[in-house]
mmCIF file of C-alpha atoms in Angstrom:
data_model
loop_
_atom_site.group_PDB
_atom_site.id
_atom_site.type_symbol
_atom_site.label_atom_id
_atom_site.label_comp_id
_atom_site.label_asym_id
_atom_site.label_seq_id
_atom_site.Cartn_x
_atom_site.Cartn_y
_atom_site.Cartn_z
ATOM 1 C CA MET R 1 -39.929 133.136 -314.113
ATOM 2 C CA VAL R 2 -37.190 135.155 -315.405
ATOM 3 C CA VAL R 3 -38.060 138.897 -316.113
ATOM 4 C CA LYS R 4 -34.863 140.018 -318.376
ATOM 5 C CA SER R 5 -33.358 143.263 -318.066
ATOM 6 C CA SER R 6 -33.549 144.007 -321.491
ATOM 7 C CA LYS R 7 -37.669 143.460 -321.501
ATOM 8 C CA ILE R 8 -38.285 146.410 -318.780
ATOM 9 C CA THR R 9 -39.772 149.258 -319.950
ATOM 10 C CA PHE R 10 -39.428 152.396 -318.034
ATOM 11 C CA GLU R 11 -42.199 154.995 -317.303
ATOM 12 C CA LYS R 12 -41.669 158.539 -316.827
ATOM 13 C CA VAL R 13 -43.225 160.550 -313.736
ATOM 14 C CA LEU R 14 -42.862 164.178 -313.090
ATOM 15 C CA ASN R 15 -42.716 165.657 -309.346
ATOM 16 C CA MET R 16 -43.262 162.174 -307.775
ATOM 17 C CA ARG R 17 -44.683 162.898 -304.536
ATOM 18 C CA GLY R 18 -44.277 166.257 -305.026
ATOM 19 C CA GLY R 19 -40.697 165.807 -305.471
ATOM 20 C CA LYS R 20 -38.315 167.680 -307.900
ATOM 21 C CA GLY R 21 -37.846 166.943 -312.085
ATOM 22 C CA GLU R 22 -38.758 163.956 -313.803
ATOM 23 C CA VAL R 23 -38.219 160.260 -312.731
ATOM 24 C CA GLU R 24 -38.014 156.877 -314.259
ATOM 25 C CA MET R 25 -39.922 153.923 -312.864
ATOM 26 C CA ALA R 26 -39.888 150.387 -314.257
ATOM 27 C CA HIS R 27 -42.086 147.680 -312.414
ATOM 28 C CA LEU R 28 -40.114 144.353 -312.395
ATOM 29 C CA LEU R 29 -42.911 141.943 -311.036
ATOM 30 C CA SER R 30 -47.048 142.964 -310.761
ATOM 31 C CA GLN R 31 -48.744 143.005 -307.528
ATOM 32 C CA GLU R 32 -50.966 139.939 -308.569
ATOM 33 C CA THR R 33 -47.340 137.707 -309.018
ATOM 34 C CA MET R 34 -46.452 138.842 -305.707
ATOM 35 C CA ARG R 35 -49.793 137.346 -304.462
ATOM 36 C CA ASN R 36 -50.462 140.642 -303.324
ATOM 37 C CA LYS R 37 -47.951 140.651 -300.441
ATOM 38 C CA LEU R 38 -46.035 143.349 -302.216
ATOM 39 C CA ARG R 39 -47.361 146.340 -304.171
ATOM 40 C CA LEU R 40 -44.800 147.731 -305.436
ATOM 41 C CA PHE R 41 -41.414 146.054 -306.521
ATOM 42 C CA ALA R 42 -39.601 148.620 -308.902
ATOM 43 C CA LEU R 43 -36.520 149.875 -310.348
ATOM 44 C CA MET R 44 -36.332 153.657 -309.992
ATOM 45 C CA LYS R 45 -33.810 156.133 -311.790
ATOM 46 C CA LEU R 46 -33.090 159.694 -310.351
ATOM 47 C CA PRO R 47 -31.520 161.901 -312.865
ATOM 48 C CA PRO R 48 -29.349 164.773 -311.276
ATOM 49 C CA ASN R 49 -31.321 167.341 -309.158
ATOM 50 C CA SER R 50 -34.541 164.894 -309.169
ATOM 51 C CA SER R 51 -36.267 163.104 -306.095
ATOM 52 C CA VAL R 52 -39.177 161.724 -304.737
ATOM 53 C CA GLY R 53 -40.675 163.778 -302.658
ATOM 54 C CA LEU R 54 -41.495 163.315 -298.626
ATOM 55 C CA HIS R 55 -44.394 160.984 -298.369
ATOM 56 C CA LYS R 56 -45.505 158.871 -295.478
ATOM 57 C CA HIS R 57 -46.543 155.100 -295.620
ATOM 58 C CA GLU R 58 -49.474 153.437 -293.612
ATOM 59 C CA GLY R 59 -50.199 149.994 -293.568
ATOM 60 C CA GLU R 60 -47.091 149.255 -295.337
ATOM 61 C CA PHE R 61 -43.436 149.359 -295.262
ATOM 62 C CA GLU R 62 -40.909 150.008 -298.064
ATOM 63 C CA ILE R 63 -37.676 149.147 -298.591
ATOM 64 C CA TYR R 64 -34.789 150.924 -300.752
ATOM 65 C CA TYR R 65 -31.477 149.403 -301.977
ATOM 66 C CA ILE R 66 -29.313 151.863 -304.018
ATOM 67 C CA LEU R 67 -27.896 150.336 -306.856
ATOM 68 C CA SER R 68 -25.700 153.333 -308.126
ATOM 69 C CA GLY R 69 -25.350 156.963 -307.755
ATOM 70 C CA GLU R 70 -25.330 159.307 -304.950
ATOM 71 C CA GLY R 71 -28.011 160.512 -302.810
ATOM 72 C CA VAL R 72 -29.392 161.731 -299.702
ATOM 73 C CA PHE R 73 -32.424 159.985 -297.886
ATOM 74 C CA HIS R 74 -34.900 161.997 -295.673
ATOM 75 C CA ASP R 75 -35.144 159.128 -292.871
ATOM 76 C CA ASN R 76 -38.586 159.970 -291.492
ATOM 77 C CA GLY R 77 -36.621 163.371 -289.656
ATOM 78 C CA LYS R 78 -33.109 162.664 -290.356
ATOM 79 C CA ASP R 79 -30.938 162.988 -293.664
ATOM 80 C CA VAL R 80 -28.492 160.499 -294.571
ATOM 81 C CA PRO R 81 -26.286 160.248 -297.650
ATOM 82 C CA VAL R 82 -26.604 157.168 -299.416
ATOM 83 C CA LYS R 83 -24.569 155.387 -301.869
ATOM 84 C CA ALA R 84 -24.722 151.711 -303.690
ATOM 85 C CA GLY R 85 -25.177 148.666 -301.551
ATOM 86 C CA ASP R 86 -27.125 150.791 -298.803
ATOM 87 C CA VAL R 87 -30.567 149.350 -297.630
ATOM 88 C CA CYS R 88 -33.178 152.199 -296.595
ATOM 89 C CA PHE R 89 -36.036 151.017 -294.297
ATOM 90 C CA THR R 90 -39.245 153.188 -293.799
ATOM 91 C CA ASP R 91 -42.056 151.475 -291.692
ATOM 92 C CA SER R 92 -45.418 151.697 -291.382
ATOM 93 C CA GLY R 93 -46.163 155.045 -289.944
ATOM 94 C CA GLU R 94 -43.188 156.753 -291.069
ATOM 95 C CA SER R 95 -42.142 159.127 -293.988
ATOM 96 C CA HIS R 96 -39.235 159.227 -296.292
ATOM 97 C CA SER R 97 -38.108 161.003 -299.466
ATOM 98 C CA ILE R 98 -34.845 160.551 -301.904
ATOM 99 C CA GLU R 99 -32.721 162.984 -303.857
ATOM 100 C CA ASN R 100 -30.145 162.701 -306.516
ATOM 101 C CA THR R 101 -27.353 164.513 -305.190
ATOM 102 C CA GLY R 102 -24.831 163.790 -307.831
ATOM 103 C CA ASP R 103 -23.944 164.040 -311.110
ATOM 104 C CA LYS R 104 -24.954 160.648 -311.877
ATOM 105 C CA ASN R 105 -28.545 158.704 -312.407
ATOM 106 C CA LEU R 106 -29.444 157.706 -308.801
ATOM 107 C CA GLU R 107 -30.743 154.041 -309.202
ATOM 108 C CA PHE R 108 -32.369 151.923 -306.518
ATOM 109 C CA LEU R 109 -34.776 149.148 -305.870
ATOM 110 C CA ALA R 110 -38.297 150.003 -304.190
ATOM 111 C CA MET R 111 -40.315 147.307 -302.558
ATOM 112 C CA ILE R 112 -43.429 147.941 -300.899
ATOM 113 C CA VAL R 113 -44.483 145.297 -298.568
ATOM 114 C CA LEU R 114 -48.191 145.359 -297.227
ATOM 115 C CA LEU R 115 -49.084 144.636 -293.365
ATOM 116 C CA MET X 1 -33.548 153.480 -290.618
ATOM 117 C CA VAL X 2 -30.446 153.167 -293.176
ATOM 118 C CA VAL X 3 -28.170 150.074 -293.090
ATOM 119 C CA LYS X 4 -24.801 151.234 -294.522
ATOM 120 C CA SER X 5 -22.962 148.930 -296.936
ATOM 121 C CA SER X 6 -20.103 149.137 -294.987
ATOM 122 C CA LYS X 7 -21.495 148.029 -291.943
ATOM 123 C CA ILE X 8 -22.723 144.662 -293.795
ATOM 124 C CA THR X 9 -20.688 141.895 -292.569
ATOM 125 C CA PHE X 10 -20.975 138.410 -294.553
ATOM 126 C CA GLU X 11 -20.913 134.746 -293.450
ATOM 127 C CA LYS X 12 -19.734 131.911 -295.416
ATOM 128 C CA VAL X 13 -21.808 128.810 -296.374
ATOM 129 C CA LEU X 14 -20.332 125.199 -297.816
ATOM 130 C CA ASN X 15 -22.272 123.844 -300.218
ATOM 131 C CA MET X 16 -25.743 125.774 -299.682
ATOM 132 C CA ARG X 17 -28.586 123.885 -300.206
ATOM 133 C CA GLY X 18 -25.986 121.521 -301.776
ATOM 134 C CA GLY X 19 -24.616 123.290 -304.008
ATOM 135 C CA LYS X 20 -21.149 123.552 -305.477
ATOM 136 C CA GLY X 21 -18.404 125.490 -303.632
ATOM 137 C CA GLU X 22 -18.304 128.243 -300.422
ATOM 138 C CA VAL X 23 -20.657 131.018 -300.891
ATOM 139 C CA GLU X 24 -20.859 134.405 -298.886
ATOM 140 C CA MET X 25 -24.311 135.529 -297.393
ATOM 141 C CA ALA X 26 -25.309 138.878 -295.909
ATOM 142 C CA HIS X 27 -28.553 139.498 -293.913
ATOM 143 C CA LEU X 28 -29.604 143.141 -294.992
ATOM 144 C CA LEU X 29 -32.317 143.329 -292.763
ATOM 145 C CA SER X 30 -33.838 140.776 -289.759
ATOM 146 C CA GLN X 31 -37.123 138.869 -290.189
ATOM 147 C CA GLU X 32 -38.285 140.916 -286.777
ATOM 148 C CA THR X 33 -37.212 144.490 -288.976
ATOM 149 C CA MET X 34 -39.617 143.277 -291.751
ATOM 150 C CA ARG X 35 -42.581 142.302 -289.487
ATOM 151 C CA ASN X 36 -42.057 138.399 -290.161
ATOM 152 C CA LYS X 37 -43.639 139.351 -293.705
ATOM 153 C CA LEU X 38 -40.042 138.118 -295.284
ATOM 154 C CA ARG X 39 -38.189 135.832 -293.673
ATOM 155 C CA LEU X 40 -35.164 136.743 -295.460
ATOM 156 C CA PHE X 41 -33.562 139.691 -297.489
ATOM 157 C CA ALA X 42 -30.177 139.273 -298.000
ATOM 158 C CA LEU X 43 -26.942 139.855 -300.187
ATOM 159 C CA MET X 44 -25.479 136.690 -301.784
ATOM 160 C CA LYS X 45 -22.037 136.867 -303.387
ATOM 161 C CA LEU X 46 -21.241 133.314 -305.471
ATOM 162 C CA PRO X 47 -17.565 133.266 -306.399
ATOM 163 C CA PRO X 48 -16.668 131.534 -309.899
ATOM 164 C CA ASN X 49 -18.098 127.694 -309.900
ATOM 165 C CA SER X 50 -19.926 128.090 -307.080
ATOM 166 C CA SER X 51 -23.611 127.315 -306.885
ATOM 167 C CA VAL X 52 -26.802 127.538 -304.544
ATOM 168 C CA GLY X 53 -28.128 123.995 -305.342
ATOM 169 C CA LEU X 54 -31.666 122.994 -306.269
ATOM 170 C CA HIS X 55 -34.196 123.393 -303.623
ATOM 171 C CA LYS X 56 -38.200 123.857 -303.639
ATOM 172 C CA HIS X 57 -40.070 126.487 -301.661
ATOM 173 C CA GLU X 58 -43.320 126.083 -300.150
ATOM 174 C CA GLY X 59 -45.542 128.631 -298.436
ATOM 175 C CA GLU X 60 -43.448 131.437 -299.591
ATOM 176 C CA PHE X 61 -41.922 132.970 -302.495
ATOM 177 C CA GLU X 62 -38.230 134.050 -303.253
ATOM 178 C CA ILE X 63 -37.455 136.868 -305.733
ATOM 179 C CA TYR X 64 -33.667 137.256 -306.713
ATOM 180 C CA TYR X 65 -32.246 140.533 -308.288
ATOM 181 C CA ILE X 66 -29.018 139.963 -310.280
ATOM 182 C CA LEU X 67 -26.300 142.879 -309.361
ATOM 183 C CA SER X 68 -23.124 141.764 -311.050
ATOM 184 C CA GLY X 69 -21.604 138.929 -312.583
ATOM 185 C CA GLU X 70 -23.127 135.845 -314.796
ATOM 186 C CA GLY X 71 -24.784 132.668 -314.186
ATOM 187 C CA VAL X 72 -27.455 130.122 -314.727
ATOM 188 C CA PHE X 73 -30.671 130.019 -313.446
ATOM 189 C CA HIS X 74 -32.357 126.664 -312.902
ATOM 190 C CA ASP X 75 -36.144 127.820 -313.164
ATOM 191 C CA ASN X 76 -38.470 124.908 -312.132
ATOM 192 C CA GLY X 77 -36.982 122.622 -314.957
ATOM 193 C CA LYS X 78 -35.515 125.307 -317.177
ATOM 194 C CA ASP X 79 -32.293 126.931 -317.417
ATOM 195 C CA VAL X 80 -32.039 130.452 -317.945
ATOM 196 C CA PRO X 81 -28.730 132.621 -318.089
ATOM 197 C CA VAL X 82 -28.912 135.748 -315.980
ATOM 198 C CA LYS X 83 -26.943 138.699 -315.708
ATOM 199 C CA ALA X 84 -27.194 142.116 -314.267
ATOM 200 C CA GLY X 85 -30.521 143.668 -313.968
ATOM 201 C CA ASP X 86 -32.434 139.867 -314.499
ATOM 202 C CA VAL X 87 -35.340 139.227 -311.943
ATOM 203 C CA CYS X 88 -35.943 135.907 -311.113
ATOM 204 C CA PHE X 89 -39.558 134.532 -309.500
ATOM 205 C CA THR X 90 -39.433 131.442 -307.866
ATOM 206 C CA ASP X 91 -43.187 130.806 -306.613
ATOM 207 C CA SER X 92 -44.240 128.595 -303.769
ATOM 208 C CA GLY X 93 -44.149 124.675 -305.127
ATOM 209 C CA GLU X 94 -41.462 125.708 -307.283
ATOM 210 C CA SER X 95 -37.495 124.697 -307.298
ATOM 211 C CA HIS X 96 -34.856 126.918 -307.815
ATOM 212 C CA SER X 97 -30.825 126.770 -308.150
ATOM 213 C CA ILE X 98 -28.173 129.244 -309.599
ATOM 214 C CA GLU X 99 -24.565 128.528 -310.451
ATOM 215 C CA ASN X 100 -21.970 131.238 -311.246
ATOM 216 C CA THR X 101 -20.577 130.528 -314.985
ATOM 217 C CA GLY X 102 -18.567 133.487 -315.490
ATOM 218 C CA ASP X 103 -15.313 134.722 -314.328
ATOM 219 C CA LYS X 104 -15.837 137.463 -311.643
ATOM 220 C CA ASN X 105 -18.538 137.081 -308.626
ATOM 221 C CA LEU X 106 -22.322 136.566 -309.143
ATOM 222 C CA GLU X 107 -24.069 138.857 -306.675
ATOM 223 C CA PHE X 108 -27.493 139.138 -306.002
ATOM 224 C CA LEU X 109 -30.366 140.134 -303.649
ATOM 225 C CA ALA X 110 -32.386 137.250 -302.720
ATOM 226 C CA MET X 111 -36.055 138.067 -300.704
ATOM 227 C CA ILE X 112 -38.154 135.163 -298.860
ATOM 228 C CA VAL X 113 -41.840 136.312 -298.670
ATOM 229 C CA LEU X 114 -44.197 134.172 -296.379
ATOM 230 C CA LEU X 115 -47.293 133.513 -297.749
#
């Protein structure tokens, strides 16, 4: 099955996980398609000065793959600048947040894998 | 944990899965880090006229996320042109291949999730 980029629809989320501003999220594959192994596979767009707030994962881990833009990834207590091609891994029991610190959209893939 | 793009190393694979030419693959996260839920999370680079040959997945599914370039994805019997932002899903029991049909590198993420 191929999901064409042109068919993807974004939803707007205000103050996601307590973050700043309004971000956009597009679900790329459903949890059912992914046989309940992943509960999220999404494309995220964060405009300048927006963020996904600090939150903890339990019983699952999350991977971000940065596609474009610049930001700061809060990695369970440490701030790390990120840009295209960087991979952020948040294990079960860890916390993370991500903020756009650049002047263009910060785009990344987000995948949550259930343990 | 953040894996910086600048620290990623590629290996060259000739005739991958019986495909054409030489492709490059970089493992982004280890199977151990991903708690054996995924057995592959890799960045693939296919130069013009190269391909990953037709092969079948059993007991696992694979997701491609196209990052750049143009190609043809063979989707279990059907050829589909793909470009940046497209998502290719190959379920357990299905076969796929992918070929660069453009004049630049075809780059994509490949994720294999174990059932």
